[in-house]
Amino acid sequence: MFSLQLSDDQQAVLDLAKTFSRKEMMPLAAKYDESMEYPWEVIKKAHEAGLLNLSLKEEHGGLGLGALLQAMVVEELGYGCSAMATAITANDLALGPVLPVATPEQLEEFIKPMVDKPIMAAYCVTEPGAGSDVAGIKTSCKRDGDNYILNGEKMWITNGSVASWYFVLATLDASQGHKAMCGFIVPSNLPGIAVGKKEVNMGQRCSDTRGIVFKDVKIPKKYLLGKEGEGFKYAMKAFDHSRPFVAAVGVGIAQCAMDHSVKYALERKAFGKPIAEHQAVAFMIADMAKDVEAARLLYQKAGWMADQGMRNTKWCSFAKCFGGDIAVRVSQDAVQIFGGFGYSTEYPVEKLYRDSKICQIYEGTQQIQRLIISRAVFGEAQG
Ligand SMILES: Cc1cc2nc3c(=O)[nH]c(=O)nc-3n(C[C@H](O)[C@H](O)[C@H](O)COP(=O)(O)OP(=O)(O)OC[C@H]3O[C@@H](n4cnc5c(N)ncnc54)[C@H](O)[C@@H]3O)c2cc1C
């Protein structure tokens, strides 16, 4: 039976995340949005607080929180500043395909240092010509004695310039689609790697998004993850863990937008009474409240299923799709409730609205989530 029962220790972790987001993230959110600088000071504090690399298990030196609690923590981080939350959780996205198959040597070289220091990582899959269609990537990995030679271009890589290592998906033979794909851990300082300029995005502006070019990059065989031909599977499976995080970030944005809206609606007067007493405004708040709760339950169920060892792919898509959509809808309505002030950078809701949009795009667009859901539904109907 689906349960949200937290132990005292788990509740303490959640409380810590809540306090961290309100004290260390929220006060700096507007400043970093404006400067677009990478929020290293927050990342370092998050690491000290144990809130970086949430997905590390105890055997890796992490807290071993479980998928449900991790996502609940991410909601709190998303509430504080979703751009910073994206920078933080990009590490978990990169760890996703690595942890299940990493060798003891790979764990020692790349994962153990992350426990001791605020080391960042990146998930390098998307390319200029292949985003939704991951099976269409062209980055090649050719066998060359004890090495692979990597050539290609990745795009929109979160943490691109700050990562010490990348998870890279490449292909032995592009004509073979996903069957020829390999996943690698690639140290970011290898010769032949060139990181592009920072993308100036609509929202989440302090998150670091870059293109990365790999030109004749020599990768020792020991950095291959698992088996040749299995890379696509590792890269896709990681979404069963990370999509609830995106949904949770969306819920954090929406909850924050709603809290601002409720406060403002009670204070702001129009036609001689608080705007909260105008039904049109009150009903927007009602829709916010029900949508936030529904979206929260969806990501929690997806996380809980993972903790029970259940296949949760469809539920991750439910959560990501609905969580992303309500983040946009609720933050948009928050701007509306604030009227002209909502459109001004003096107030926090326009940033929430700008930040929310990416929740409908990265880690599989809303259309791709619907594709996954519809295939699952028809598959179930046909046995
Ligand atoms: C800020 C940011 C950060 C990102 N971070 C990362 C990262 O860290 N690592 C990484 O690998 N990638 C990252 N991405 C890439 C992101 O995952 C892709 O942008 C996303 O998957 C969409 O791919 P695309 O941009 O190529 O759009 P396209 O695939 O070209 O899609 C364009 C439109 O067509 C629709 N569409 C495409 N195919 C179908 C279909 N079969 N059915 C219906 N509609 C379809 C899409 O939904 C979309 O509306 C990031 C992107 C951004 C903007």
Coordinates of C-alpha atoms and ligand atoms in Angstrom, one line a residue:
M1 CA 0.0 0.0 0.0
F2 CA 1.4 3.4 -1.0
S3 CA 2.6 5.1 2.1
L4 CA 4.3 8.4 2.9
Q5 CA 5.3 7.5 6.4
L6 CA 8.7 9.1 7.2
S7 CA 10.9 8.0 10.1
D8 CA 12.2 10.7 12.5
D9 CA 15.6 10.5 10.8
Q10 CA 14.0 10.9 7.4
Q11 CA 11.9 13.8 8.6
A12 CA 15.0 15.4 10.0
V13 CA 16.7 15.3 6.5
L14 CA 13.6 16.9 5.0
D15 CA 13.5 19.6 7.6
L16 CA 17.2 20.2 6.9
A17 CA 16.5 20.6 3.2
K18 CA 13.6 23.0 3.9
T19 CA 15.7 25.2 6.2
F20 CA 18.6 25.1 3.7
S21 CA 16.4 26.2 0.8
R22 CA 14.8 29.1 2.7
K23 CA 18.1 30.3 4.3
E24 CA 20.8 29.6 1.8
M25 CA 19.0 29.5 -1.6
M26 CA 16.0 31.9 -1.6
P27 CA 17.8 35.0 -0.4
L28 CA 20.4 34.6 -3.3
A29 CA 18.0 33.4 -6.0
A30 CA 17.4 36.9 -7.6
K31 CA 21.0 37.9 -7.4
Y32 CA 22.2 34.8 -9.2
D33 CA 19.3 35.0 -11.7
E34 CA 20.6 38.5 -12.6
S35 CA 24.3 37.7 -12.7
M36 CA 23.9 34.3 -14.3
E37 CA 27.0 33.2 -12.4
Y38 CA 27.3 29.6 -11.3
P39 CA 26.2 29.4 -7.7
W40 CA 29.3 27.8 -6.3
E41 CA 28.8 29.2 -2.8
V42 CA 25.5 27.5 -2.5
I43 CA 26.8 24.3 -4.1
K44 CA 29.6 24.1 -1.5
K45 CA 27.2 24.6 1.3
A46 CA 24.8 22.0 -0.1
H47 CA 27.7 19.6 -0.2
E48 CA 28.6 20.4 3.4
A49 CA 24.9 19.9 4.4
G50 CA 24.8 16.5 2.6
L51 CA 22.4 17.8 0.0
L52 CA 24.6 17.2 -3.0
N53 CA 24.6 13.8 -4.7
L54 CA 21.4 12.7 -3.0
S55 CA 21.3 9.5 -5.0
L56 CA 24.5 8.1 -3.5
K57 CA 23.8 5.0 -1.4
E58 CA 25.5 4.3 1.9
E59 CA 27.9 1.9 0.3
H60 CA 29.1 4.8 -1.9
G61 CA 29.5 7.0 1.2
G62 CA 26.1 8.8 0.7
L63 CA 23.1 9.1 2.9
G64 CA 21.2 6.3 1.2
L65 CA 17.9 8.2 1.4
G66 CA 15.7 6.2 -1.0
A67 CA 14.0 7.6 -4.1
L68 CA 10.9 9.0 -2.4
L69 CA 12.8 11.0 0.2
Q70 CA 15.3 12.2 -2.3
A71 CA 12.5 13.6 -4.5
M72 CA 10.9 15.2 -1.4
V73 CA 14.2 16.9 -0.7
V74 CA 14.5 18.1 -4.3
E75 CA 11.0 19.7 -4.0
E76 CA 12.4 21.8 -1.1
L77 CA 15.5 22.7 -3.1
G78 CA 13.2 23.6 -6.1
Y79 CA 11.2 25.8 -3.7
G80 CA 14.3 27.8 -2.8
C81 CA 15.7 28.2 -6.3
S82 CA 15.0 25.8 -9.2
A83 CA 18.1 27.0 -11.1
M84 CA 20.3 26.0 -8.2
A85 CA 18.3 22.8 -7.7
T86 CA 19.0 21.9 -11.4
A87 CA 22.7 22.5 -10.9
I88 CA 22.6 20.3 -7.8
T89 CA 20.5 17.5 -9.3
A90 CA 22.4 17.4 -12.6
N91 CA 25.0 15.4 -10.5
D92 CA 22.3 12.8 -9.8
L93 CA 21.3 12.7 -13.5
A94 CA 25.0 12.0 -14.3
L95 CA 25.2 9.4 -11.6
G96 CA 22.1 7.6 -12.8
P97 CA 23.6 5.5 -15.6
V98 CA 26.9 5.1 -13.7
L99 CA 26.0 3.8 -10.2
P100 CA 24.2 0.6 -11.3
V101 CA 27.1 -0.7 -13.4
A102 CA 30.3 1.1 -12.2
T103 CA 33.3 -1.1 -11.5
P104 CA 35.0 -0.8 -8.0
E105 CA 37.8 1.0 -9.8
Q106 CA 35.4 3.5 -11.4
L107 CA 33.7 4.0 -8.1
E108 CA 37.0 4.7 -6.4
E109 CA 38.3 7.1 -9.1
F110 CA 35.1 9.1 -9.8
I111 CA 32.5 8.6 -7.1
K112 CA 34.5 8.5 -3.9
P113 CA 36.0 12.0 -4.4
M114 CA 32.4 13.4 -4.8
V115 CA 31.7 12.4 -1.2
D116 CA 34.7 14.3 0.1
K117 CA 34.5 17.4 -2.2
P118 CA 31.9 19.4 -4.1
I119 CA 32.7 17.8 -7.4
M120 CA 30.2 18.3 -10.2
A121 CA 29.3 15.9 -13.1
A122 CA 27.2 16.1 -16.2
Y123 CA 25.0 13.9 -18.3
C124 CA 26.1 14.3 -22.0
V125 CA 23.5 12.8 -24.3
T126 CA 21.7 15.5 -26.3
E127 CA 23.3 16.6 -29.6
P128 CA 22.5 19.4 -32.0
G129 CA 20.7 16.9 -34.2
A130 CA 19.2 14.6 -31.6
G131 CA 17.3 15.5 -28.5
S132 CA 14.1 13.7 -28.1
D133 CA 15.3 11.0 -30.5
V134 CA 18.2 9.8 -28.4
A135 CA 18.7 6.7 -30.7
G136 CA 19.7 9.2 -33.4
I137 CA 22.9 10.5 -31.7
K138 CA 26.0 10.6 -33.9
T139 CA 28.9 11.0 -31.4
S140 CA 31.2 8.1 -32.3
C141 CA 33.4 5.8 -30.2
K142 CA 35.8 3.8 -32.3
R143 CA 37.8 1.0 -30.8
D144 CA 41.6 1.6 -30.9
G145 CA 43.7 -0.9 -29.0
D146 CA 43.1 -0.3 -25.3
N147 CA 41.2 2.9 -26.0
Y148 CA 38.2 4.3 -27.6
I149 CA 38.4 7.4 -29.8
L150 CA 35.5 9.7 -29.2
N151 CA 34.3 12.2 -31.8
G152 CA 31.2 14.3 -31.8
E153 CA 29.2 17.2 -30.4
K154 CA 26.9 17.4 -27.4
M155 CA 24.5 20.3 -26.7
W156 CA 22.5 21.8 -23.8
I157 CA 24.7 20.1 -21.2
T158 CA 23.9 21.2 -17.6
N159 CA 27.1 21.7 -15.5
G160 CA 29.0 21.5 -18.8
S161 CA 31.8 23.8 -17.8
V162 CA 32.0 22.9 -14.1
A163 CA 31.8 19.2 -14.3
S164 CA 34.9 17.1 -13.5
W165 CA 33.6 14.2 -15.4
Y166 CA 30.8 13.4 -17.9
F167 CA 28.6 10.5 -18.6
V168 CA 28.8 10.4 -22.4
L169 CA 26.6 8.3 -24.7
A170 CA 28.3 7.4 -28.0
T171 CA 27.9 4.9 -30.8
L172 CA 30.1 2.3 -32.4
D173 CA 28.0 2.4 -35.5
A174 CA 25.3 5.1 -36.0
S175 CA 23.5 2.9 -38.5
Q176 CA 22.7 0.4 -35.8
G177 CA 20.6 2.8 -33.7
H178 CA 20.5 2.1 -29.9
K179 CA 22.0 -1.4 -30.2
A180 CA 25.5 0.0 -30.9
M181 CA 25.6 2.5 -28.1
C182 CA 28.1 2.7 -25.3
G183 CA 28.2 4.7 -22.1
F184 CA 31.5 6.2 -20.8
I185 CA 32.7 8.1 -17.8
V186 CA 34.9 10.8 -19.4
P187 CA 37.2 13.0 -17.3
S188 CA 36.5 16.6 -18.5
N189 CA 40.2 17.5 -18.7
L190 CA 41.1 15.0 -21.4
P191 CA 42.8 16.5 -24.5
G192 CA 40.4 17.1 -27.3
I193 CA 37.5 18.3 -25.2
A194 CA 36.3 21.8 -25.9
V195 CA 33.5 23.4 -23.8
G196 CA 31.3 26.0 -25.6
K197 CA 30.0 29.4 -24.3
K198 CA 27.3 29.5 -21.7
E199 CA 23.8 29.5 -23.1
V200 CA 21.8 32.6 -22.1
N201 CA 18.5 30.9 -21.2
M202 CA 15.0 32.2 -20.5
G203 CA 15.0 30.9 -17.0
Q204 CA 17.1 29.0 -14.5
R205 CA 19.8 31.4 -15.6
C206 CA 22.6 30.6 -13.1
S207 CA 22.5 26.9 -14.2
D208 CA 25.4 26.3 -16.5
T209 CA 24.2 25.0 -19.9
R210 CA 26.9 24.4 -22.6
G211 CA 27.8 22.6 -25.8
I212 CA 30.7 20.3 -25.7
V213 CA 32.9 19.1 -28.6
F214 CA 34.9 15.9 -28.5
K215 CA 37.6 15.7 -31.1
D216 CA 39.7 12.5 -31.2
V217 CA 39.4 12.2 -27.4
K218 CA 41.3 9.0 -26.3
I219 CA 39.3 7.2 -23.6
P220 CA 40.9 4.2 -21.9
K221 CA 38.8 1.1 -22.0
K222 CA 38.5 1.1 -18.2
Y223 CA 36.1 4.1 -18.5
L224 CA 33.6 2.1 -20.5
L225 CA 30.5 1.6 -18.4
G226 CA 29.1 -2.0 -18.3
K227 CA 29.0 -3.6 -21.7
E228 CA 29.3 -2.3 -25.2
G229 CA 25.9 -1.9 -26.8
E230 CA 24.1 -1.3 -23.5
G231 CA 24.7 2.4 -23.2
F232 CA 21.3 3.5 -24.4
K233 CA 19.7 1.3 -21.8
Y234 CA 21.7 2.8 -19.0
A235 CA 21.0 6.3 -20.2
M236 CA 17.3 5.8 -20.4
K237 CA 17.0 3.8 -17.2
A238 CA 18.5 6.8 -15.4
F239 CA 15.2 8.7 -16.1
D240 CA 13.3 6.4 -13.8
H241 CA 15.2 8.1 -11.0
S242 CA 15.6 11.6 -12.4
R243 CA 12.2 12.4 -13.8
P244 CA 10.5 12.4 -10.3
F245 CA 13.3 15.0 -9.5
V246 CA 12.2 17.2 -12.4
A247 CA 8.6 16.8 -11.2
A248 CA 9.6 17.7 -7.7
V249 CA 11.4 20.8 -8.9
G250 CA 8.2 21.8 -10.7
V251 CA 6.1 21.2 -7.5
G252 CA 8.7 23.3 -5.6
I253 CA 8.3 26.2 -8.1
A254 CA 4.5 25.9 -8.0
Q255 CA 4.3 25.8 -4.2
C256 CA 6.5 28.8 -4.0
A257 CA 4.4 30.7 -6.5
M258 CA 1.3 29.7 -4.7
D259 CA 2.6 30.8 -1.3
H260 CA 3.5 34.2 -2.7
S261 CA 0.1 34.5 -4.4
V262 CA -1.9 33.7 -1.2
K263 CA 0.0 36.2 0.8
Y264 CA -0.4 38.9 -1.9
A265 CA -4.1 38.2 -2.5
L266 CA -4.8 38.7 1.2
E267 CA -2.9 42.0 1.3
R268 CA -3.7 43.6 -2.0
K269 CA -6.9 45.5 -2.1
A270 CA -9.1 46.3 -5.2
F271 CA -12.6 47.6 -5.3
G272 CA -12.5 48.1 -1.5
K273 CA -11.6 44.6 -0.5
P274 CA -8.6 42.1 -0.6
I275 CA -8.4 40.6 -4.0
A276 CA -8.6 37.2 -2.2
E277 CA -12.3 38.0 -1.8
H278 CA -12.8 38.3 -5.6
Q279 CA -14.0 34.9 -6.6
A280 CA -11.9 34.9 -9.9
V281 CA -8.7 35.3 -7.8
A282 CA -9.8 32.8 -5.1
F283 CA -10.6 30.2 -7.7
M284 CA -7.1 30.6 -9.2
I285 CA -5.7 29.9 -5.8
A286 CA -8.0 26.9 -5.4
D287 CA -6.7 25.5 -8.7
M288 CA -3.2 26.1 -7.6
A289 CA -3.7 24.2 -4.3
K290 CA -5.3 21.2 -5.9
D291 CA -2.8 20.9 -8.7
V292 CA 0.2 21.3 -6.4
E293 CA -1.2 18.5 -4.2
A294 CA -1.9 16.2 -7.2
A295 CA 1.5 16.7 -8.7
R296 CA 3.2 16.1 -5.4
L297 CA 1.4 12.8 -5.0
L298 CA 2.4 11.7 -8.5
Y299 CA 6.1 12.2 -8.0
Q300 CA 5.9 10.7 -4.5
K301 CA 4.2 7.6 -5.9
A302 CA 6.9 7.3 -8.6
G303 CA 9.6 7.5 -5.9
W304 CA 7.8 5.2 -3.6
M305 CA 7.5 2.6 -6.4
A306 CA 11.3 2.7 -7.0
D307 CA 11.8 2.1 -3.3
Q308 CA 9.6 -1.0 -3.5
G309 CA 11.6 -2.3 -6.5
M310 CA 8.6 -1.8 -8.8
R311 CA 8.8 -0.7 -12.4
N312 CA 7.9 3.0 -12.3
T313 CA 8.6 4.3 -15.8
K314 CA 4.9 5.2 -16.6
W315 CA 4.5 6.9 -13.2
C316 CA 7.7 8.9 -13.8
S317 CA 6.2 10.2 -17.0
F318 CA 2.9 10.9 -15.2
A319 CA 4.8 12.9 -12.6
K320 CA 7.2 14.7 -15.0
C321 CA 4.4 15.6 -17.4
F322 CA 1.9 16.8 -14.7
G323 CA 4.6 18.4 -12.5
G324 CA 6.1 20.3 -15.4
D325 CA 2.7 21.5 -16.6
I326 CA 1.4 22.7 -13.3
A327 CA 4.7 24.5 -12.6
V328 CA 4.1 26.6 -15.7
R329 CA 0.3 27.0 -15.1
V330 CA 0.6 27.9 -11.4
S331 CA 3.5 30.4 -11.8
Q332 CA 1.7 32.0 -14.8
D333 CA -1.4 32.5 -12.6
A334 CA 0.8 33.9 -9.9
V335 CA 2.0 36.6 -12.3
Q336 CA -1.7 37.3 -13.1
I337 CA -2.6 37.6 -9.4
F338 CA 0.2 40.0 -8.8
G339 CA -1.1 42.1 -11.8
G340 CA 1.5 44.7 -13.0
F341 CA 3.8 43.9 -10.1
G342 CA 3.9 40.3 -11.3
Y343 CA 5.5 41.4 -14.5
S344 CA 8.3 43.3 -12.6
T345 CA 11.6 41.8 -11.6
E346 CA 11.1 43.6 -8.2
Y347 CA 8.8 40.7 -7.3
P348 CA 9.7 37.0 -7.3
V349 CA 6.9 35.5 -9.4
E350 CA 8.1 36.5 -12.9
K351 CA 11.3 34.5 -12.2
L352 CA 9.3 31.5 -11.1
Y353 CA 7.3 31.7 -14.4
R354 CA 10.5 31.9 -16.5
D355 CA 12.2 29.2 -14.5
S356 CA 9.2 26.8 -14.8
K357 CA 9.2 26.5 -18.5
I358 CA 12.2 24.2 -18.7
C359 CA 10.4 21.6 -16.6
Q360 CA 8.3 20.9 -19.8
I361 CA 11.4 20.5 -22.0
Y362 CA 14.4 18.8 -20.4
E363 CA 14.7 15.1 -19.5
G364 CA 12.1 14.4 -22.2
T365 CA 9.6 16.9 -23.4
Q366 CA 5.9 16.7 -22.4
Q367 CA 5.2 15.2 -25.8
I368 CA 7.7 12.4 -25.2
Q369 CA 6.2 11.8 -21.7
R370 CA 2.8 11.4 -23.4
L371 CA 4.3 9.0 -25.9
I372 CA 5.7 6.9 -23.1
I373 CA 2.4 7.0 -21.2
S374 CA 0.2 6.2 -24.3
R375 CA 2.5 3.3 -25.3
A376 CA 2.3 1.9 -21.7
V377 CA -1.5 2.3 -21.6
F378 CA -2.0 0.5 -25.0
G379 CA 0.5 -2.1 -24.0
E380 CA -1.4 -2.8 -20.8
A381 CA -4.7 -3.0 -22.7
Q382 CA -3.2 -5.5 -25.1
G383 CA -1.7 -7.6 -22.4
Ligands
LIG1 C1 18.4 24.3 -20.0 C2 18.5 22.9 -20.6 C3 19.3 22.0 -19.9 C4 19.5 20.7 -20.5 N1 20.3 19.8 -19.8 C5 20.6 18.7 -20.5 C6 21.7 17.8 -19.9 O1 22.2 18.0 -18.8 N2 22.0 16.7 -20.6 C7 21.4 16.4 -21.8 O2 21.8 15.4 -22.4 N3 20.5 17.2 -22.4 C8 20.1 18.3 -21.7 N4 19.1 19.1 -22.3 C9 18.5 18.7 -23.6 C10 17.0 18.4 -23.4 O3 16.9 17.2 -22.8 C11 16.4 18.4 -24.8 O4 16.4 19.8 -25.2 C12 15.0 17.8 -24.9 O5 15.1 16.4 -24.7 C13 14.4 18.1 -26.3 O6 15.2 17.8 -27.3 P1 15.4 18.9 -28.5 O7 15.7 20.2 -27.8 O8 16.4 18.4 -29.5 O9 14.0 19.1 -29.2 P2 13.4 18.1 -30.3 O10 13.6 16.7 -30.0 O11 13.9 18.7 -31.6 O12 11.9 18.5 -30.2 C14 11.3 19.6 -30.8 C15 9.8 19.6 -30.5 O13 9.2 18.4 -31.2 C16 8.6 17.6 -30.3 N5 8.8 16.2 -30.7 C17 9.9 15.6 -31.0 N6 9.7 14.3 -31.3 C18 8.4 14.0 -31.1 C19 7.6 12.9 -31.2 N7 8.1 11.7 -31.5 N8 6.3 13.0 -30.9 C20 5.8 14.2 -30.6 N9 6.5 15.3 -30.5 C21 7.8 15.3 -30.7 C22 9.2 17.9 -29.0 O14 8.3 17.5 -27.9 C23 9.4 19.4 -29.1 O15 8.2 20.1 -28.8 C24 18.9 20.4 -21.7 C25 18.1 21.3 -22.4 C26 17.9 22.6 -21.9 C27 17.1 23.6 -22.7

